[in-house]
Amino acid sequence: MDDFAYMRQAMELAEQAAALGEIPVGALVVQDATGEVLGRGYNRREVDHDPTAHAEVLAIRQAALAIGSWRLSGCTLYVTLEPCPMCCGTIINARVRRVVFGAYDSKAGSADSVINLFALPYNHKPAVTGGLLEDACKEQLQRFFSGLREK
Amino acid sequence: MDDFAYMRQAMELAEQAAALGEIPVGALVVQDATGEVLGRGYNRREVDHDPTAHAEVLAIRQAALAIGSWRLSGCTLYVTLEPCPMCCGTIINARVRRVVFGAYDSKAGSADSVINLFALPYNHKPAVTGGLLEDACKEQLQRFFSGLREK
């Protein structure tokens, strides 16, 4: 499986968020050595009444439970939207080796847009690929927001 | 109750983390209007295999569940150690009104030390008081680490 195939899976997870009326963001954590998906998440902030229930956090927590360790140093995170400061911090804390994101987020994105938190002197710096399937991920978000406006 | 009394409660929570062999950090979320403690947390990263199980995140999630909303705009967070980037991001996402922390953290602290994330143009800026009971909070952490060295 390549980056594009995993990102398409993350986009499918984002559709599950949209179906709940949540902003459609999806994420998955893949074990680099095996290609196995260890964690999946989609935005559930409203339904769970949980400010931390972003796709990335849920996927990372599930993956850490799956391997029985908070250290995901052999893993890649795929997410349809540039991570916010909370999610960038979670990526740092979990020592995620590599991050691949789709659309950029000019308001909260913290892997490039508002700031690049991964360039600061914390104790871990993941590799980052931004803008993978950018247009498709952006359209998925825009479709959701134009649907809201029509209601 | 005043800030000092709440911080002492956070320090008691930190002792519960130490008893589990976890770095002793404790946090609580207080409703400003009533003084009620809505959420309590202490570091459980190792025991829970959860990279997000910092004191602040656990206290914030518990408080949000208690009021049935991710928005903690009428609340103050007390924490014994300066929040890391993940926890600062969680504070922003949960719209916590005010943050009071004890010891500074030169390695990961992101409310002042490495960077002040609350000064960046995100959609929420909490009020911050740093260094409350700083020496006591610092000693609590140092006591834990010197205990480890003696083992």
PDB file of C-alpha atoms in Angstrom, chain B residues 53-149:
ATOM      1  CA  ALA B  53      -2.944  10.579  29.360  1.00  0.00           C
ATOM      2  CA  HIS B  54      -1.418  13.740  30.816  1.00  0.00           C
ATOM      3  CA  ALA B  55      -3.063  15.223  33.908  1.00  0.00           C
ATOM      4  CA  GLU B  56      -4.513  18.202  32.003  1.00  0.00           C
ATOM      5  CA  VAL B  57      -6.088  16.116  29.230  1.00  0.00           C
ATOM      6  CA  LEU B  58      -7.718  13.744  31.707  1.00  0.00           C
ATOM      7  CA  ALA B  59      -9.064  16.604  33.862  1.00  0.00           C
ATOM      8  CA  ILE B  60     -10.400  18.463  30.810  1.00  0.00           C
ATOM      9  CA  ARG B  61     -12.068  15.364  29.333  1.00  0.00           C
ATOM     10  CA  GLN B  62     -13.712  14.589  32.671  1.00  0.00           C
ATOM     11  CA  ALA B  63     -14.959  18.178  33.053  1.00  0.00           C
ATOM     12  CA  ALA B  64     -16.353  18.260  29.500  1.00  0.00           C
ATOM     13  CA  LEU B  65     -18.225  15.009  30.106  1.00  0.00           C
ATOM     14  CA  ALA B  66     -19.555  16.397  33.402  1.00  0.00           C
ATOM     15  CA  ILE B  67     -21.099  19.451  31.769  1.00  0.00           C
ATOM     16  CA  GLY B  68     -21.988  17.658  28.503  1.00  0.00           C
ATOM     17  CA  SER B  69     -20.041  20.053  26.308  1.00  0.00           C
ATOM     18  CA  TRP B  70     -16.493  20.351  24.972  1.00  0.00           C
ATOM     19  CA  ARG B  71     -16.605  24.085  25.736  1.00  0.00           C
ATOM     20  CA  LEU B  72     -15.071  24.929  29.128  1.00  0.00           C
ATOM     21  CA  SER B  73     -15.177  28.685  28.652  1.00  0.00           C
ATOM     22  CA  GLY B  74     -16.320  29.275  32.252  1.00  0.00           C
ATOM     23  CA  CYS B  75     -13.525  27.238  33.798  1.00  0.00           C
ATOM     24  CA  THR B  76     -10.013  27.475  35.210  1.00  0.00           C
ATOM     25  CA  LEU B  77      -7.419  24.711  34.864  1.00  0.00           C
ATOM     26  CA  TYR B  78      -4.891  24.229  37.684  1.00  0.00           C
ATOM     27  CA  VAL B  79      -1.847  22.093  36.911  1.00  0.00           C
ATOM     28  CA  THR B  80       1.365  21.495  38.829  1.00  0.00           C
ATOM     29  CA  LEU B  81       3.641  21.705  35.735  1.00  0.00           C
ATOM     30  CA  GLU B  82       3.687  24.057  32.759  1.00  0.00           C
ATOM     31  CA  PRO B  83       1.628  22.381  29.986  1.00  0.00           C
ATOM     32  CA  CYS B  84       3.306  20.699  26.993  1.00  0.00           C
ATOM     33  CA  PRO B  85       2.220  21.532  23.403  1.00  0.00           C
ATOM     34  CA  MET B  86      -0.454  18.813  23.421  1.00  0.00           C
ATOM     35  CA  CYS B  87      -1.976  20.133  26.630  1.00  0.00           C
ATOM     36  CA  CYS B  88      -1.779  23.789  25.525  1.00  0.00           C
ATOM     37  CA  GLY B  89      -3.588  22.759  22.338  1.00  0.00           C
ATOM     38  CA  THR B  90      -6.206  20.915  24.382  1.00  0.00           C
ATOM     39  CA  ILE B  91      -6.685  24.042  26.520  1.00  0.00           C
ATOM     40  CA  ILE B  92      -7.201  26.103  23.344  1.00  0.00           C
ATOM     41  CA  ASN B  93      -9.591  23.552  21.809  1.00  0.00           C
ATOM     42  CA  ALA B  94     -11.639  23.363  25.029  1.00  0.00           C
ATOM     43  CA  ARG B  95     -11.740  27.178  25.308  1.00  0.00           C
ATOM     44  CA  VAL B  96     -10.549  27.025  28.933  1.00  0.00           C
ATOM     45  CA  ARG B  97     -10.822  30.589  30.272  1.00  0.00           C
ATOM     46  CA  ARG B  98      -7.788  30.599  32.545  1.00  0.00           C
ATOM     47  CA  VAL B  99      -4.752  28.428  33.227  1.00  0.00           C
ATOM     48  CA  VAL B 100      -2.751  28.409  36.474  1.00  0.00           C
ATOM     49  CA  PHE B 101       0.424  26.336  36.543  1.00  0.00           C
ATOM     50  CA  GLY B 102       3.105  25.610  39.157  1.00  0.00           C
ATOM     51  CA  ALA B 103       6.606  24.661  38.023  1.00  0.00           C
ATOM     52  CA  TYR B 104       8.078  25.790  34.698  1.00  0.00           C
ATOM     53  CA  ASP B 105       9.198  23.115  32.227  1.00  0.00           C
ATOM     54  CA  SER B 106      12.222  24.190  30.206  1.00  0.00           C
ATOM     55  CA  LYS B 107      12.066  21.108  27.935  1.00  0.00           C
ATOM     56  CA  ALA B 108       8.418  20.961  26.842  1.00  0.00           C
ATOM     57  CA  GLY B 109       6.579  23.843  28.535  1.00  0.00           C
ATOM     58  CA  SER B 110       4.611  25.670  25.860  1.00  0.00           C
ATOM     59  CA  ALA B 111       2.846  28.387  27.824  1.00  0.00           C
ATOM     60  CA  ASP B 112       6.146  30.273  28.267  1.00  0.00           C
ATOM     61  CA  SER B 113       9.362  28.220  28.272  1.00  0.00           C
ATOM     62  CA  VAL B 114       9.872  26.688  24.779  1.00  0.00           C
ATOM     63  CA  ILE B 115       7.219  28.929  23.228  1.00  0.00           C
ATOM     64  CA  ASN B 116       4.026  30.641  24.344  1.00  0.00           C
ATOM     65  CA  LEU B 117       1.417  28.915  22.187  1.00  0.00           C
ATOM     66  CA  PHE B 118      -1.277  31.108  23.711  1.00  0.00           C
ATOM     67  CA  ALA B 119       0.277  34.152  22.035  1.00  0.00           C
ATOM     68  CA  LEU B 120      -0.183  32.696  18.533  1.00  0.00           C
ATOM     69  CA  PRO B 121      -3.228  33.636  16.424  1.00  0.00           C
ATOM     70  CA  TYR B 122      -5.434  30.632  17.277  1.00  0.00           C
ATOM     71  CA  ASN B 123      -9.135  31.150  17.946  1.00  0.00           C
ATOM     72  CA  HIS B 124      -8.794  31.234  21.745  1.00  0.00           C
ATOM     73  CA  LYS B 125      -6.347  32.787  24.205  1.00  0.00           C
ATOM     74  CA  PRO B 126      -6.663  31.793  27.861  1.00  0.00           C
ATOM     75  CA  ALA B 127      -5.483  34.003  30.696  1.00  0.00           C
ATOM     76  CA  VAL B 128      -2.367  32.485  32.304  1.00  0.00           C
ATOM     77  CA  THR B 129      -0.768  32.610  35.745  1.00  0.00           C
ATOM     78  CA  GLY B 130       2.561  30.776  35.890  1.00  0.00           C
ATOM     79  CA  GLY B 131       4.725  29.859  38.868  1.00  0.00           C
ATOM     80  CA  LEU B 132       2.019  29.499  41.527  1.00  0.00           C
ATOM     81  CA  LEU B 133       3.521  27.395  44.354  1.00  0.00           C
ATOM     82  CA  GLU B 134       6.419  26.970  41.935  1.00  0.00           C
ATOM     83  CA  ASP B 135       8.974  25.779  44.503  1.00  0.00           C
ATOM     84  CA  ALA B 136       6.646  23.206  46.061  1.00  0.00           C
ATOM     85  CA  CYS B 137       5.626  21.832  42.644  1.00  0.00           C
ATOM     86  CA  LYS B 138       9.257  21.691  41.515  1.00  0.00           C
ATOM     87  CA  GLU B 139      10.302  19.894  44.707  1.00  0.00           C
ATOM     88  CA  GLN B 140       7.543  17.327  44.209  1.00  0.00           C
ATOM     89  CA  LEU B 141       8.970  16.491  40.785  1.00  0.00           C
ATOM     90  CA  GLN B 142      12.595  16.522  41.999  1.00  0.00           C
ATOM     91  CA  ARG B 143      11.699  14.207  44.890  1.00  0.00           C
ATOM     92  CA  PHE B 144      10.264  11.727  42.381  1.00  0.00           C
ATOM     93  CA  PHE B 145      13.313  11.825  40.113  1.00  0.00           C
ATOM     94  CA  SER B 146      15.817  11.497  42.965  1.00  0.00           C
ATOM     95  CA  GLY B 147      13.801   8.507  44.222  1.00  0.00           C
ATOM     96  CA  LEU B 148      14.239   6.920  40.787  1.00  0.00           C
ATOM     97  CA  ARG B 149      17.995   7.484  40.840  1.00  0.00           C
TER      98      ARG B 149
END
